[in-house]
Amino acid sequence: MQTIKYTFADGTTNEVEVTEELYNIHLELLQQEKRNHWRETRRHTSLYYFTDMGIDFEDTRTENPLDLYIRKENIASIRKAMLYLTDKRREIIHKAYFEGLTFRAIAREQGLSKSAISQQMKTVYKHLRKHLEA
């Protein structure tokens, strides 16, 4: 016979005598619980472990100031170049890039073929390139 000590949620403890077979099952369950806890905490603390060891990871979610400035300048240049487009062409750009519509969806809305929208987009790109290079 073996003794298992059990602690209740209210803090009281109780000792129970069990057979050898039940005691071994109890030990296996405790070991399994420890392994599960180790697996779970290992997943969550691995980054902290490296940080404590002096290994730091670069945060790629933020841009360096130069890249941010260049991107803002590019956006400003594109907006300025878009002023030279007709309203119809600006609308196609807006639907394709800001609303996320496909050429087929835009064509369906405007009663045109997909190839007509594709051709208009090529013309838009050509005009934007011309004004961006100037």
PDB file of N, CA and C in Angstrom, residues 73-121:
ATOM      1  N   GLU A  73       7.667  60.178 -49.741  1.00  0.00           N
ATOM      2  CA  GLU A  73       7.950  60.978 -50.931  1.00  0.00           C
ATOM      3  C   GLU A  73       7.387  60.301 -52.178  1.00  0.00           C
ATOM      4  N   ASN A  74       7.540  58.982 -52.257  1.00  0.00           N
ATOM      5  CA  ASN A  74       7.002  58.246 -53.412  1.00  0.00           C
ATOM      6  C   ASN A  74       5.484  58.355 -53.476  1.00  0.00           C
ATOM      7  N   ILE A  75       4.835  58.244 -52.338  1.00  0.00           N
ATOM      8  CA  ILE A  75       3.380  58.364 -52.303  1.00  0.00           C
ATOM      9  C   ILE A  75       2.958  59.759 -52.739  1.00  0.00           C
ATOM     10  N   ALA A  76       3.658  60.774 -52.263  1.00  0.00           N
ATOM     11  CA  ALA A  76       3.339  62.152 -52.645  1.00  0.00           C
ATOM     12  C   ALA A  76       3.535  62.341 -54.148  1.00  0.00           C
ATOM     13  N   SER A  77       4.603  61.763 -54.699  1.00  0.00           N
ATOM     14  CA  SER A  77       4.851  61.878 -56.142  1.00  0.00           C
ATOM     15  C   SER A  77       3.766  61.175 -56.948  1.00  0.00           C
ATOM     16  N   ILE A  78       3.341  60.021 -56.483  1.00  0.00           N
ATOM     17  CA  ILE A  78       2.290  59.276 -57.195  1.00  0.00           C
ATOM     18  C   ILE A  78       0.974  60.047 -57.138  1.00  0.00           C
ATOM     19  N   ARG A  79       0.649  60.612 -55.990  1.00  0.00           N
ATOM     20  CA  ARG A  79      -0.589  61.402 -55.890  1.00  0.00           C
ATOM     21  C   ARG A  79      -0.539  62.609 -56.819  1.00  0.00           C
ATOM     22  N   LYS A  80       0.613  63.242 -56.897  1.00  0.00           N
ATOM     23  CA  LYS A  80       0.765  64.403 -57.784  1.00  0.00           C
ATOM     24  C   LYS A  80       0.611  63.973 -59.246  1.00  0.00           C
ATOM     25  N   ALA A  81       1.212  62.839 -59.605  1.00  0.00           N
ATOM     26  CA  ALA A  81       1.102  62.334 -60.973  1.00  0.00           C
ATOM     27  C   ALA A  81      -0.330  61.932 -61.303  1.00  0.00           C
ATOM     28  N   MET A  82      -1.072  61.461 -60.309  1.00  0.00           N
ATOM     29  CA  MET A  82      -2.454  61.056 -60.547  1.00  0.00           C
ATOM     30  C   MET A  82      -3.353  62.244 -60.872  1.00  0.00           C
ATOM     31  N   LEU A  83      -2.942  63.445 -60.494  1.00  0.00           N
ATOM     32  CA  LEU A  83      -3.727  64.635 -60.817  1.00  0.00           C
ATOM     33  C   LEU A  83      -3.801  64.858 -62.325  1.00  0.00           C
ATOM     34  N   TYR A  84      -2.828  64.336 -63.066  1.00  0.00           N
ATOM     35  CA  TYR A  84      -2.803  64.502 -64.515  1.00  0.00           C
ATOM     36  C   TYR A  84      -3.695  63.489 -65.234  1.00  0.00           C
ATOM     37  N   LEU A  85      -4.229  62.507 -64.492  1.00  0.00           N
ATOM     38  CA  LEU A  85      -5.102  61.501 -65.091  1.00  0.00           C
ATOM     39  C   LEU A  85      -6.533  62.032 -65.208  1.00  0.00           C
ATOM     40  N   THR A  86      -7.266  61.466 -66.127  1.00  0.00           N
ATOM     41  CA  THR A  86      -8.684  61.824 -66.236  1.00  0.00           C
ATOM     42  C   THR A  86      -9.436  61.221 -65.052  1.00  0.00           C
ATOM     43  N   ASP A  87     -10.640  61.715 -64.813  1.00  0.00           N
ATOM     44  CA  ASP A  87     -11.446  61.193 -63.700  1.00  0.00           C
ATOM     45  C   ASP A  87     -11.726  59.711 -63.879  1.00  0.00           C
ATOM     46  N   LYS A  88     -11.966  59.300 -65.096  1.00  0.00           N
ATOM     47  CA  LYS A  88     -12.278  57.891 -65.391  1.00  0.00           C
ATOM     48  C   LYS A  88     -11.082  57.000 -65.037  1.00  0.00           C
ATOM     49  N   ARG A  89      -9.894  57.434 -65.396  1.00  0.00           N
ATOM     50  CA  ARG A  89      -8.683  56.656 -65.106  1.00  0.00           C
ATOM     51  C   ARG A  89      -8.384  56.644 -63.612  1.00  0.00           C
ATOM     52  N   ARG A  90      -8.597  57.775 -62.947  1.00  0.00           N
ATOM     53  CA  ARG A  90      -8.408  57.820 -61.491  1.00  0.00           C
ATOM     54  C   ARG A  90      -9.382  56.872 -60.793  1.00  0.00           C
ATOM     55  N   GLU A  91     -10.603  56.796 -61.311  1.00  0.00           N
ATOM     56  CA  GLU A  91     -11.608  55.907 -60.733  1.00  0.00           C
ATOM     57  C   GLU A  91     -11.178  54.440 -60.870  1.00  0.00           C
ATOM     58  N   ILE A  92     -10.619  54.080 -62.017  1.00  0.00           N
ATOM     59  CA  ILE A  92     -10.148  52.705 -62.223  1.00  0.00           C
ATOM     60  C   ILE A  92      -9.021  52.384 -61.246  1.00  0.00           C
ATOM     61  N   ILE A  93      -8.073  53.305 -61.083  1.00  0.00           N
ATOM     62  CA  ILE A  93      -6.977  53.106 -60.129  1.00  0.00           C
ATOM     63  C   ILE A  93      -7.536  52.936 -58.721  1.00  0.00           C
ATOM     64  N   HIS A  94      -8.483  53.786 -58.366  1.00  0.00           N
ATOM     65  CA  HIS A  94      -9.067  53.711 -57.021  1.00  0.00           C
ATOM     66  C   HIS A  94      -9.739  52.356 -56.792  1.00  0.00           C
ATOM     67  N   LYS A  95     -10.505  51.910 -57.759  1.00  0.00           N
ATOM     68  CA  LYS A  95     -11.212  50.632 -57.610  1.00  0.00           C
ATOM     69  C   LYS A  95     -10.229  49.462 -57.549  1.00  0.00           C
ATOM     70  N   ALA A  96      -9.185  49.523 -58.355  1.00  0.00           N
ATOM     71  CA  ALA A  96      -8.242  48.405 -58.408  1.00  0.00           C
ATOM     72  C   ALA A  96      -7.353  48.345 -57.173  1.00  0.00           C
ATOM     73  N   TYR A  97      -6.880  49.486 -56.692  1.00  0.00           N
ATOM     74  CA  TYR A  97      -5.893  49.461 -55.609  1.00  0.00           C
ATOM     75  C   TYR A  97      -6.457  49.782 -54.231  1.00  0.00           C
ATOM     76  N   PHE A  98      -7.461  50.635 -54.159  1.00  0.00           N
ATOM     77  CA  PHE A  98      -7.976  51.008 -52.846  1.00  0.00           C
ATOM     78  C   PHE A  98      -9.188  50.186 -52.444  1.00  0.00           C
ATOM     79  N   GLU A  99     -10.011  49.801 -53.424  1.00  0.00           N
ATOM     80  CA  GLU A  99     -11.167  48.953 -53.124  1.00  0.00           C
ATOM     81  C   GLU A  99     -10.841  47.477 -53.327  1.00  0.00           C
ATOM     82  N   GLY A 100      -9.711  47.187 -53.969  1.00  0.00           N
ATOM     83  CA  GLY A 100      -9.272  45.808 -54.141  1.00  0.00           C
ATOM     84  C   GLY A 100     -10.062  45.014 -55.169  1.00  0.00           C
ATOM     85  N   LEU A 101     -10.729  45.701 -56.096  1.00  0.00           N
ATOM     86  CA  LEU A 101     -11.511  44.993 -57.110  1.00  0.00           C
ATOM     87  C   LEU A 101     -10.600  44.429 -58.198  1.00  0.00           C
ATOM     88  N   THR A 102     -11.002  43.315 -58.773  1.00  0.00           N
ATOM     89  CA  THR A 102     -10.257  42.729 -59.891  1.00  0.00           C
ATOM     90  C   THR A 102     -10.635  43.461 -61.174  1.00  0.00           C
ATOM     91  N   PHE A 103      -9.820  43.281 -62.206  1.00  0.00           N
ATOM     92  CA  PHE A 103     -10.134  43.896 -63.498  1.00  0.00           C
ATOM     93  C   PHE A 103     -11.484  43.389 -64.009  1.00  0.00           C
ATOM     94  N   ARG A 104     -11.765  42.123 -63.762  1.00  0.00           N
ATOM     95  CA  ARG A 104     -13.035  41.534 -64.197  1.00  0.00           C
ATOM     96  C   ARG A 104     -14.211  42.218 -63.490  1.00  0.00           C
ATOM     97  N   ALA A 105     -14.090  42.479 -62.189  1.00  0.00           N
ATOM     98  CA  ALA A 105     -15.159  43.135 -61.430  1.00  0.00           C
ATOM     99  C   ALA A 105     -15.345  44.575 -61.900  1.00  0.00           C
ATOM    100  N   ILE A 106     -14.253  45.258 -62.152  1.00  0.00           N
ATOM    101  CA  ILE A 106     -14.339  46.642 -62.642  1.00  0.00           C
ATOM    102  C   ILE A 106     -15.005  46.655 -64.014  1.00  0.00           C
ATOM    103  N   ALA A 107     -14.631  45.712 -64.861  1.00  0.00           N
ATOM    104  CA  ALA A 107     -15.217  45.623 -66.197  1.00  0.00           C
ATOM    105  C   ALA A 107     -16.714  45.367 -66.108  1.00  0.00           C
ATOM    106  N   ARG A 108     -17.105  44.478 -65.214  1.00  0.00           N
ATOM    107  CA  ARG A 108     -18.528  44.165 -65.041  1.00  0.00           C
ATOM    108  C   ARG A 108     -19.295  45.412 -64.607  1.00  0.00           C
ATOM    109  N   GLU A 109     -18.713  46.199 -63.666  1.00  0.00           N
ATOM    110  CA  GLU A 109     -19.360  47.426 -63.184  1.00  0.00           C
ATOM    111  C   GLU A 109     -19.554  48.441 -64.302  1.00  0.00           C
ATOM    112  N   GLN A 110     -18.546  48.544 -65.167  1.00  0.00           N
ATOM    113  CA  GLN A 110     -18.578  49.578 -66.196  1.00  0.00           C
ATOM    114  C   GLN A 110     -19.133  49.079 -67.525  1.00  0.00           C
ATOM    115  N   GLY A 111     -19.511  47.809 -67.582  1.00  0.00           N
ATOM    116  CA  GLY A 111     -20.086  47.263 -68.808  1.00  0.00           C
ATOM    117  C   GLY A 111     -19.061  47.106 -69.918  1.00  0.00           C
ATOM    118  N   LEU A 112     -17.812  46.858 -69.551  1.00  0.00           N
ATOM    119  CA  LEU A 112     -16.736  46.687 -70.518  1.00  0.00           C
ATOM    120  C   LEU A 112     -16.151  45.284 -70.394  1.00  0.00           C
ATOM    121  N   SER A 113     -15.249  44.952 -71.310  1.00  0.00           N
ATOM    122  CA  SER A 113     -14.569  43.663 -71.208  1.00  0.00           C
ATOM    123  C   SER A 113     -13.358  43.795 -70.288  1.00  0.00           C
ATOM    124  N   LYS A 114     -12.908  42.650 -69.792  1.00  0.00           N
ATOM    125  CA  LYS A 114     -11.738  42.641 -68.916  1.00  0.00           C
ATOM    126  C   LYS A 114     -10.515  43.152 -69.671  1.00  0.00           C
ATOM    127  N   SER A 115     -10.395  42.797 -70.940  1.00  0.00           N
ATOM    128  CA  SER A 115      -9.239  43.250 -71.727  1.00  0.00           C
ATOM    129  C   SER A 115      -9.259  44.764 -71.918  1.00  0.00           C
ATOM    130  N   ALA A 116     -10.462  45.367 -71.991  1.00  0.00           N
ATOM    131  CA  ALA A 116     -10.550  46.826 -72.130  1.00  0.00           C
ATOM    132  C   ALA A 116     -10.028  47.498 -70.861  1.00  0.00           C
ATOM    133  N   ILE A 117     -10.381  46.966 -69.702  1.00  0.00           N
ATOM    134  CA  ILE A 117      -9.882  47.522 -68.438  1.00  0.00           C
ATOM    135  C   ILE A 117      -8.378  47.316 -68.342  1.00  0.00           C
ATOM    136  N   SER A 118      -7.917  46.150 -68.753  1.00  0.00           N
ATOM    137  CA  SER A 118      -6.486  45.864 -68.731  1.00  0.00           C
ATOM    138  C   SER A 118      -5.738  46.852 -69.624  1.00  0.00           C
ATOM    139  N   GLN A 119      -6.262  47.125 -70.788  1.00  0.00           N
ATOM    140  CA  GLN A 119      -5.638  48.080 -71.717  1.00  0.00           C
ATOM    141  C   GLN A 119      -5.640  49.483 -71.120  1.00  0.00           C
ATOM    142  N   GLN A 120      -6.745  49.857 -70.456  1.00  0.00           N
ATOM    143  CA  GLN A 120      -6.813  51.181 -69.820  1.00  0.00           C
ATOM    144  C   GLN A 120      -5.782  51.295 -68.698  1.00  0.00           C
ATOM    145  N   MET A 121      -5.590  50.206 -67.956  1.00  0.00           N
ATOM    146  CA  MET A 121      -4.590  50.225 -66.892  1.00  0.00           C
ATOM    147  C   MET A 121      -3.189  50.389 -67.470  1.00  0.00           C
TER     148      MET A 121
END
